[in-house]
Amino acid sequence: MNLTAETKKEIFKKFGKSEKDTGNSEAQIALFSHRINHLTEHLKANKKDFGTQKALIELVSKRRRLLDYVKANDIEKYRAIIKKLDLRK
């Protein structure tokens, strides 16, 4: 998997308050989105990898729950994260 410690720090720095702010909802949504994109590319090449397919579905549902949480608490943050990550909704 191409998710190294440096990549995580970059994601948390860009979407969180700092690189050590790993609990921020927006940063976690960005991390899930990065992992989802990676798994999607993997599944394009390996169509019968059902373990990865299950993991992808779980990640999408986790991201969806976090997005629903952000939407319920702060609609402006929700719109900003959707636009910044180019998510469909």
MMTF fields as JSON, N, C-alpha, C and O atoms, coordinates in Angstrom:
{
  "mmtfVersion": "1.0.0",
  "mmtfProducer": "UNKNOWN",
  "numBonds": 355,
  "numAtoms": 356,
  "numGroups": 89,
  "numChains": 1,
  "numModels": 1,
  "chainsPerModel": [1],
  "groupsPerChain": [89],
  "chainIdList": ["A"],
  "bondAtomList": [4, 2, 8, 6, 12, 10, 16, 14, 20, 18, 24, 22, 28, 26, 32, 30, 36, 34, 40, 38, 44, 42, 48, 46, 52, 50, 56, 54, 60, 58, 64, 62, 68, 66, 72, 70, 76, 74, 80, 78, 84, 82, 88, 86, 92, 90, 96, 94, 100, 98, 104, 102, 108, 106, 112, 110, 116, 114, 120, 118, 124, 122, 128, 126, 132, 130, 136, 134, 140, 138, 144, 142, 148, 146, 152, 150, 156, 154, 160, 158, 164, 162, 168, 166, 172, 170, 176, 174, 180, 178, 184, 182, 188, 186, 192, 190, 196, 194, 200, 198, 204, 202, 208, 206, 212, 210, 216, 214, 220, 218, 224, 222, 228, 226, 232, 230, 236, 234, 240, 238, 244, 242, 248, 246, 252, 250, 256, 254, 260, 258, 264, 262, 268, 266, 272, 270, 276, 274, 280, 278, 284, 282, 288, 286, 292, 290, 296, 294, 300, 298, 304, 302, 308, 306, 312, 310, 316, 314, 320, 318, 324, 322, 328, 326, 332, 330, 336, 334, 340, 338, 344, 342, 348, 346, 352, 350],
  "bondOrderList": [1, 1, 1, 1, 1, 1, 1, 1, 1, 1, 1, 1, 1, 1, 1, 1, 1, 1, 1, 1, 1, 1, 1, 1, 1, 1, 1, 1, 1, 1, 1, 1, 1, 1, 1, 1, 1, 1, 1, 1, 1, 1, 1, 1, 1, 1, 1, 1, 1, 1, 1, 1, 1, 1, 1, 1, 1, 1, 1, 1, 1, 1, 1, 1, 1, 1, 1, 1, 1, 1, 1, 1, 1, 1, 1, 1, 1, 1, 1, 1, 1, 1, 1, 1, 1, 1, 1, 1],
  "groupList": [{"groupName": "MET", "atomNameList": ["N", "CA", "C", "O"], "elementList": ["N", "C", "C", "O"], "formalChargeList": [0, 0, 0, 0], "bondAtomList": [1, 0, 2, 1, 3, 2], "bondOrderList": [1, 1, 2], "singleLetterCode": "M", "chemCompType": "L-PEPTIDE LINKING"}, {"groupName": "ASN", "atomNameList": ["N", "CA", "C", "O"], "elementList": ["N", "C", "C", "O"], "formalChargeList": [0, 0, 0, 0], "bondAtomList": [1, 0, 2, 1, 3, 2], "bondOrderList": [1, 1, 2], "singleLetterCode": "N", "chemCompType": "L-PEPTIDE LINKING"}, {"groupName": "LEU", "atomNameList": ["N", "CA", "C", "O"], "elementList": ["N", "C", "C", "O"], "formalChargeList": [0, 0, 0, 0], "bondAtomList": [1, 0, 2, 1, 3, 2], "bondOrderList": [1, 1, 2], "singleLetterCode": "L", "chemCompType": "L-PEPTIDE LINKING"}, {"groupName": "THR", "atomNameList": ["N", "CA", "C", "O"], "elementList": ["N", "C", "C", "O"], "formalChargeList": [0, 0, 0, 0], "bondAtomList": [1, 0, 2, 1, 3, 2], "bondOrderList": [1, 1, 2], "singleLetterCode": "T", "chemCompType": "L-PEPTIDE LINKING"}, {"groupName": "ALA", "atomNameList": ["N", "CA", "C", "O"], "elementList": ["N", "C", "C", "O"], "formalChargeList": [0, 0, 0, 0], "bondAtomList": [1, 0, 2, 1, 3, 2], "bondOrderList": [1, 1, 2], "singleLetterCode": "A", "chemCompType": "L-PEPTIDE LINKING"}, {"groupName": "GLU", "atomNameList": ["N", "CA", "C", "O"], "elementList": ["N", "C", "C", "O"], "formalChargeList": [0, 0, 0, 0], "bondAtomList": [1, 0, 2, 1, 3, 2], "bondOrderList": [1, 1, 2], "singleLetterCode": "E", "chemCompType": "L-PEPTIDE LINKING"}, {"groupName": "LYS", "atomNameList": ["N", "CA", "C", "O"], "elementList": ["N", "C", "C", "O"], "formalChargeList": [0, 0, 0, 0], "bondAtomList": [1, 0, 2, 1, 3, 2], "bondOrderList": [1, 1, 2], "singleLetterCode": "K", "chemCompType": "L-PEPTIDE LINKING"}, {"groupName": "ILE", "atomNameList": ["N", "CA", "C", "O"], "elementList": ["N", "C", "C", "O"], "formalChargeList": [0, 0, 0, 0], "bondAtomList": [1, 0, 2, 1, 3, 2], "bondOrderList": [1, 1, 2], "singleLetterCode": "I", "chemCompType": "L-PEPTIDE LINKING"}, {"groupName": "PHE", "atomNameList": ["N", "CA", "C", "O"], "elementList": ["N", "C", "C", "O"], "formalChargeList": [0, 0, 0, 0], "bondAtomList": [1, 0, 2, 1, 3, 2], "bondOrderList": [1, 1, 2], "singleLetterCode": "F", "chemCompType": "L-PEPTIDE LINKING"}, {"groupName": "GLY", "atomNameList": ["N", "CA", "C", "O"], "elementList": ["N", "C", "C", "O"], "formalChargeList": [0, 0, 0, 0], "bondAtomList": [1, 0, 2, 1, 3, 2], "bondOrderList": [1, 1, 2], "singleLetterCode": "G", "chemCompType": "PEPTIDE LINKING"}, {"groupName": "SER", "atomNameList": ["N", "CA", "C", "O"], "elementList": ["N", "C", "C", "O"], "formalChargeList": [0, 0, 0, 0], "bondAtomList": [1, 0, 2, 1, 3, 2], "bondOrderList": [1, 1, 2], "singleLetterCode": "S", "chemCompType": "L-PEPTIDE LINKING"}, {"groupName": "ASP", "atomNameList": ["N", "CA", "C", "O"], "elementList": ["N", "C", "C", "O"], "formalChargeList": [0, 0, 0, 0], "bondAtomList": [1, 0, 2, 1, 3, 2], "bondOrderList": [1, 1, 2], "singleLetterCode": "D", "chemCompType": "L-PEPTIDE LINKING"}, {"groupName": "GLN", "atomNameList": ["N", "CA", "C", "O"], "elementList": ["N", "C", "C", "O"], "formalChargeList": [0, 0, 0, 0], "bondAtomList": [1, 0, 2, 1, 3, 2], "bondOrderList": [1, 1, 2], "singleLetterCode": "Q", "chemCompType": "L-PEPTIDE LINKING"}, {"groupName": "HIS", "atomNameList": ["N", "CA", "C", "O"], "elementList": ["N", "C", "C", "O"], "formalChargeList": [0, 0, 0, 0], "bondAtomList": [1, 0, 2, 1, 3, 2], "bondOrderList": [1, 1, 2], "singleLetterCode": "H", "chemCompType": "L-PEPTIDE LINKING"}, {"groupName": "ARG", "atomNameList": ["N", "CA", "C", "O"], "elementList": ["N", "C", "C", "O"], "formalChargeList": [0, 0, 0, 0], "bondAtomList": [1, 0, 2, 1, 3, 2], "bondOrderList": [1, 1, 2], "singleLetterCode": "R", "chemCompType": "L-PEPTIDE LINKING"}, {"groupName": "VAL", "atomNameList": ["N", "CA", "C", "O"], "elementList": ["N", "C", "C", "O"], "formalChargeList": [0, 0, 0, 0], "bondAtomList": [1, 0, 2, 1, 3, 2], "bondOrderList": [1, 1, 2], "singleLetterCode": "V", "chemCompType": "L-PEPTIDE LINKING"}, {"groupName": "TYR", "atomNameList": ["N", "CA", "C", "O"], "elementList": ["N", "C", "C", "O"], "formalChargeList": [0, 0, 0, 0], "bondAtomList": [1, 0, 2, 1, 3, 2], "bondOrderList": [1, 1, 2], "singleLetterCode": "Y", "chemCompType": "L-PEPTIDE LINKING"}],
  "groupTypeList": [0, 1, 2, 3, 4, 5, 3, 6, 6, 5, 7, 8, 6, 6, 8, 9, 6, 10, 5, 6, 11, 3, 9, 1, 10, 5, 4, 12, 7, 4, 2, 8, 10, 13, 14, 7, 1, 13, 2, 3, 5, 13, 2, 6, 4, 1, 6, 6, 11, 8, 9, 3, 12, 6, 4, 2, 7, 5, 2, 15, 10, 6, 14, 14, 14, 2, 2, 11, 16, 15, 6, 4, 1, 11, 7, 5, 6, 16, 14, 4, 7, 7, 6, 6, 2, 11, 2, 14, 6],
  "groupIdList": [1, 2, 3, 4, 5, 6, 7, 8, 9, 10, 11, 12, 13, 14, 15, 16, 17, 18, 19, 20, 21, 22, 23, 24, 25, 26, 27, 28, 29, 30, 31, 32, 33, 34, 35, 36, 37, 38, 39, 40, 41, 42, 43, 44, 45, 46, 47, 48, 49, 50, 51, 52, 53, 54, 55, 56, 57, 58, 59, 60, 61, 62, 63, 64, 65, 66, 67, 68, 69, 70, 71, 72, 73, 74, 75, 76, 77, 78, 79, 80, 81, 82, 83, 84, 85, 86, 87, 88, 89],
  "secStructList": [7, 7, 7, 7, 2, 2, 2, 2, 2, 2, 2, 2, 2, 2, 2, 1, 1, 1, 6, 6, 7, 6, 6, 7, 2, 2, 2, 2, 2, 2, 2, 2, 2, 2, 2, 2, 2, 2, 2, 2, 2, 2, 2, 2, 2, 7, 6, 6, 7, 2, 2, 2, 2, 2, 2, 2, 2, 2, 2, 2, 2, 2, 2, 2, 2, 2, 2, 2, 2, 2, 2, 2, 2, 7, 2, 2, 2, 2, 2, 2, 2, 2, 2, 2, 2, 6, 7, 7, 7],
  "xCoordList": [0.844, 0.0, 0.882, 1.931, 0.467, 1.286, 1.013, 1.262, 0.516, 0.225, 1.341, 1.309, 2.316, 3.45, 3.195, 2.215, 4.076, 3.951, 4.034, 3.341, 4.889, 5.02, 3.732, 3.308, 3.113, 1.864, 0.775, 0.006, 0.704, -0.288, -0.056, -1.002, 1.217, 1.529, 1.102, 0.566, 1.343, 0.951, -0.563, -1.058, -1.289, -2.749, -3.262, -4.133, -2.722, -3.173, -2.776, -3.508, -1.629, -1.192, -2.094, -2.432, -2.478, -3.283, -4.738, -5.329, -5.309, -6.725, -6.998, -8.097, -6.011, -6.186, -5.56, -5.146, -5.494, -4.871, -3.356, -2.651, -2.853, -1.419, -1.222, -2.194, 0.027, 0.27, 0.024, -0.076, -0.074, -0.361, -1.845, -2.255, -2.642, -4.081, -4.759, -5.353, -4.664, -5.163, -6.63, -7.227, -7.225, -8.603, -9.598, -10.805, -9.128, -9.986, -10.83, -10.297, -12.115, -13.017, -12.634, -12.642, -12.3, -11.948, -10.68, -10.579, -9.714, -8.468, -8.712, -8.113, -9.577, -9.868, -10.629, -10.401, -11.523, -12.236, -11.254, -11.373, -10.286, -9.264, -8.406, -8.065, -8.062, -7.273, -8.063, -7.522, -9.338, -10.178, -10.293, -10.268, -10.418, -10.527, -9.263, -9.336, -8.109, -6.836, -6.776, -6.392, -7.16, -7.143, -8.164, -7.889, -9.338, -10.371, -9.88, -10.095, -9.224, -8.692, -7.648, -7.611, -6.805, -5.776, -6.408, -6.011, -7.379, -8.025, -8.823, -8.908, -9.4, -10.139, -9.205, -9.545, -8.032, -7.049, -6.591, -6.404, -6.411, -6.003, -7.072, -6.754, -8.334, -9.416, -9.626, -10.166, -9.21, -9.299, -8.384, -8.702, -7.249, -6.293, -6.575, -6.263, -7.158, -7.395, -8.884, -9.307, -9.658, -11.107, -11.634, -12.729, -10.888, -11.382, -10.835, -10.933, -10.268, -9.743, -10.891, -11.119, -11.602, -12.816, -12.533, -13.381, -11.378, -11.007, -10.827, -11.268, -10.183, -10.001, -11.343, -11.588, -12.189, -13.511, -14.314, -14.994, -14.238, -14.933, -14.35, -15.09, -13.018, -12.363, -12.759, -12.953, -12.877, -13.277, -14.688, -14.942, -15.596, -16.97, -17.019, -17.766, -16.232, -16.182, -15.634, -16.153, -14.583, -14.012, -14.997, -15.104, -15.706, -16.69, -17.78, -18.223, -18.215, -19.267, -18.742, -19.48, -17.485, -16.894, -16.823, -17.155, -16.386, -16.286, -17.67, -17.834, -18.663, -20.024, -20.547, -21.186, -20.277, -20.727, -20.052, -20.699, -18.744, -18.048, -18.58, -18.732, -18.861, -19.413, -20.789, -21.108, -21.591, -22.905, -22.748, -23.513, -21.754, -21.484, -21.099, -21.617, -20.193, -19.751, -20.917, -21.075, -21.727, -22.878, -23.87, -24.437, -24.078, -25.028, -24.516, -25.31, -23.203, -22.651, -22.242, -22.392, -21.725, -21.273, -21.368, -20.493, -22.435, -22.708, -21.648, -21.361, -21.06, -20.041, -18.765, -18.158, -18.363, -17.201, -17.471, -16.588, -18.696, -19.09, -18.955, -18.373, -19.492, -19.406, -17.964, -17.589, -17.154, -15.747, -14.98, -14.187, -15.213, -14.479, -14.927, -14.109, -16.217, -16.72, -16.055, -15.637, -15.967, -15.368, -13.87, -13.342, -13.177, -11.734, -11.31, -10.279, -12.102, -11.761, -12.42, -12.186, -13.226, -13.959, -14.795, -14.717, -15.592, -16.473, -17.839, -18.274, -18.501, -19.853, -20.83, -20.712, -21.781, -22.86, -23.937, -24.945],
  "yCoordList": [-1.181, 0.0, 1.235, 1.257, 2.243, 3.44, 4.484, 5.669, 4.082, 5.017, 4.948, 4.12, 5.817, 5.856, 6.885, 7.629, 6.915, 7.877, 9.31, 10.199, 9.526, 10.87, 11.292, 12.444, 10.336, 10.641, 10.993, 11.928, 10.249, 10.547, 11.929, 12.69, 12.257, 13.568, 14.683, 15.703, 14.486, 15.491, 15.684, 16.81, 14.565, 14.64, 15.341, 16.207, 14.969, 15.587, 17.054, 17.868, 17.402, 18.801, 19.64, 20.779, 19.061, 19.788, 19.947, 21.012, 18.909, 18.938, 19.141, 19.55, 18.86, 19.073, 20.38, 21.183, 20.588, 21.807, 21.692, 22.683, 20.465, 20.212, 18.757, 18.021, 18.344, 16.957, 15.973, 14.769, 16.477, 15.602, 15.567, 14.841, 16.339, 16.387, 15.283, 15.545, 14.048, 12.899, 12.615, 11.808, 13.244, 12.971, 13.886, 13.693, 14.864, 15.815, 15.078, 14.279, 15.338, 14.649, 14.883, 13.953, 16.122, 16.441, 15.706, 15.224, 15.625, 14.927, 13.433, 12.806, 12.861, 11.442, 11.15, 10.118, 12.035, 11.877, 11.915, 11.134, 12.821, 12.916, 11.647, 11.159, 11.121, 9.884, 8.722, 7.935, 8.608, 7.55, 7.703, 6.709, 8.93, 9.168, 8.731, 8.153, 9.005, 8.579, 7.055, 6.499, 6.391, 4.925, 4.348, 3.343, 4.97, 4.511, 4.62, 3.708, 5.724, 5.893, 4.825, 4.288, 4.525, 3.5, 2.128, 1.394, 1.782, 0.473, 0.37, -0.706, 1.468, 1.467, 1.159, 0.376, 1.778, 1.496, 0.044, -0.587, -0.488, -1.884, -2.821, -3.807, -2.51, -3.379, -3.312, -4.248, -2.227, -2.163, -3.191, -3.745, -3.442, -4.414, -5.829, -6.799, -5.96, -7.266, -7.407, -7.205, -7.75, -7.755, -8.812, -8.653, -9.874, -10.959, -10.922, -11.909, -9.804, -9.652, -9.226, -8.037, -10.217, -9.939, -9.415, -8.734, -9.711, -9.154, -7.652, -6.914, -7.211, -5.78, -5.117, -3.985, -5.815, -5.273, -5.047, -4.03, -5.972, -5.839, -4.674, -3.893, -4.568, -3.471, -2.121, -1.149, -2.062, -0.826, -0.419, 0.754, -1.371, -1.076, -0.572, 0.358, -1.174, -0.729, 0.692, 1.499, 0.996, 2.345, 3.389, 4.481, 3.049, 3.989, 4.264, 5.403, 3.229, 3.448, 4.245, 5.053, 4.035, 4.835, 6.302, 7.191, 6.542, 7.916, 8.557, 9.73, 7.783, 8.298, 8.696, 9.738, 7.865, 8.191, 9.459, 10.302, 9.597, 10.812, 12.045, 13.11, 11.893, 13.01, 13.404, 14.59, 12.427, 12.722, 13.465, 14.383, 13.066, 13.736, 15.199, 16.094, 15.432, 16.801, 17.62, 18.791, 17.008, 17.71, 18.124, 19.214, 17.262, 17.561, 18.665, 19.434, 18.755, 19.724, 21.048, 22.101, 21.01, 22.244, 22.089, 21.496, 22.626, 22.449, 23.125, 22.647, 24.227, 24.919, 24.074, 24.004, 23.437, 22.544, 21.375, 20.94, 20.874, 19.761, 20.154, 19.418, 21.31, 21.764, 21.996, 21.706, 22.524, 22.783, 21.479, 21.384, 20.478, 19.218, 18.48, 17.85, 18.552, 17.923, 18.56, 17.866, 19.876, 20.579, 20.319, 20.109, 20.33, 20.163, 18.762, 18.602, 17.75, 16.366, 15.899, 14.772, 16.737, 16.387, 15.127, 14.196, 15.105, 13.97, 14.258, 15.408, 13.218, 13.363, 13.315, 12.471, 14.208, 14.179, 15.122, 15.248],
  "zCoordList": [0.0, 0.0, 0.0, 0.644, -0.708, -0.848, 0.225, 0.001, 1.367, 2.443, 3.475, 4.385, 3.327, 4.241, 5.33, 5.284, 6.295, 7.39, 6.868, 7.362, 5.863, 5.291, 4.584, 4.678, 3.871, 3.183, 4.181, 3.96, 5.278, 6.315, 6.905, 7.11, 7.179, 7.746, 6.798, 7.232, 5.496, 4.515, 4.494, 4.438, 4.54, 4.52, 5.77, 5.686, 6.939, 8.185, 8.251, 8.816, 7.683, 7.677, 6.767, 7.09, 5.628, 4.657, 5.116, 4.936, 5.699, 6.042, 7.529, 7.904, 8.379, 9.814, 10.235, 9.399, 11.531, 12.031, 12.023, 11.831, 12.235, 12.17, 11.757, 11.585, 11.6, 11.187, 12.323, 12.09, 13.546, 14.687, 15.036, 15.942, 14.328, 14.568, 13.758, 12.712, 14.25, 13.503, 13.767, 13.056, 14.756, 15.094, 14.412, 14.553, 13.687, 13.006, 11.96, 11.19, 11.929, 11.009, 9.553, 8.747, 9.221, 7.841, 7.416, 6.288, 8.33, 8.016, 7.846, 6.973, 8.661, 8.53, 7.246, 6.616, 6.853, 5.586, 4.426, 3.482, 4.493, 3.445, 3.403, 2.326, 4.569, 4.63, 4.039, 3.262, 4.404, 3.839, 2.331, 1.605, 1.852, 0.41, -0.318, -1.402, 0.273, -0.322, -0.416, -1.445, 0.674, 0.687, -0.289, -0.946, -0.393, -1.321, -2.754, -3.553, -3.089, -4.444, -4.76, -5.867, -3.782, -3.988, -4.199, -5.104, -3.377, -3.51, -4.806, -5.398, -5.243, -6.504, -7.671, -8.559, -7.664, -8.723, -8.667, -9.707, -7.47, -7.311, -7.873, -8.538, -7.602, -8.067, -9.574, -10.164, -10.199, -11.66, -12.306, -13.358, -11.673, -12.208, -11.708, -12.4, -10.52, -9.905, -9.591, -8.453, -10.589, -10.46, -9.491, -8.952, -9.26, -8.413, -6.994, -6.265, -6.599, -5.243, -4.323, -4.099, -3.801, -3.053, -1.647, -1.071, -1.086, 0.208, 0.126, 1.007, -0.926, -1.145, -1.436, -1.019, -2.138, -2.445, -1.159, -1.024, -0.235, 1.042, 1.852, 2.45, 1.864, 2.574, 1.975, 2.705, 0.656, -0.009, 0.4, 0.671, 0.446, 0.842, 2.282, 2.586, 3.166, 4.558, 4.674, 5.444, 3.908, 3.944, 3.428, 3.985, 2.37, 1.822, 2.849, 2.994, 3.564, 4.561, 5.759, 6.323, 6.158, 7.238, 6.836, 7.62, 5.6, 5.12, 5.054, 5.392, 4.617, 4.528, 5.906, 6.05, 6.926, 8.284, 8.793, 9.415, 8.53, 8.959, 8.229, 8.827, 6.934, 6.181, 6.718, 6.8, 7.077, 7.66, 8.989, 9.285, 9.785, 11.061, 10.835, 11.503, 9.895, 9.617, 9.072, 9.418, 8.225, 7.651, 8.728, 8.667, 9.708, 10.784, 11.698, 12.241, 11.877, 12.819, 12.184, 12.804, 10.953, 10.313, 8.801, 8.171, 8.229, 6.802, 5.938, 4.841, 6.405, 5.611, 5.498, 4.43, 6.595, 6.546, 5.608, 4.868, 5.648, 4.782, 3.315, 2.518, 2.968, 1.572, 1.146, 0.01, 2.069, 1.747, 1.516, 0.58, 2.365, 2.22, 0.961, 0.292, 0.633, -0.594, -1.815, -2.742, -1.8, -2.937, -3.025, -4.117, -1.879, -1.857, -2.301, -2.956, -1.947, -2.289, -3.594, -4.029, -4.211, -5.444, -5.256, -6.058, -4.194, -3.935, -4.544, -4.604, -4.986, -5.498, -4.345, -3.456, -4.357, -3.382, -3.793, -3.099]
}
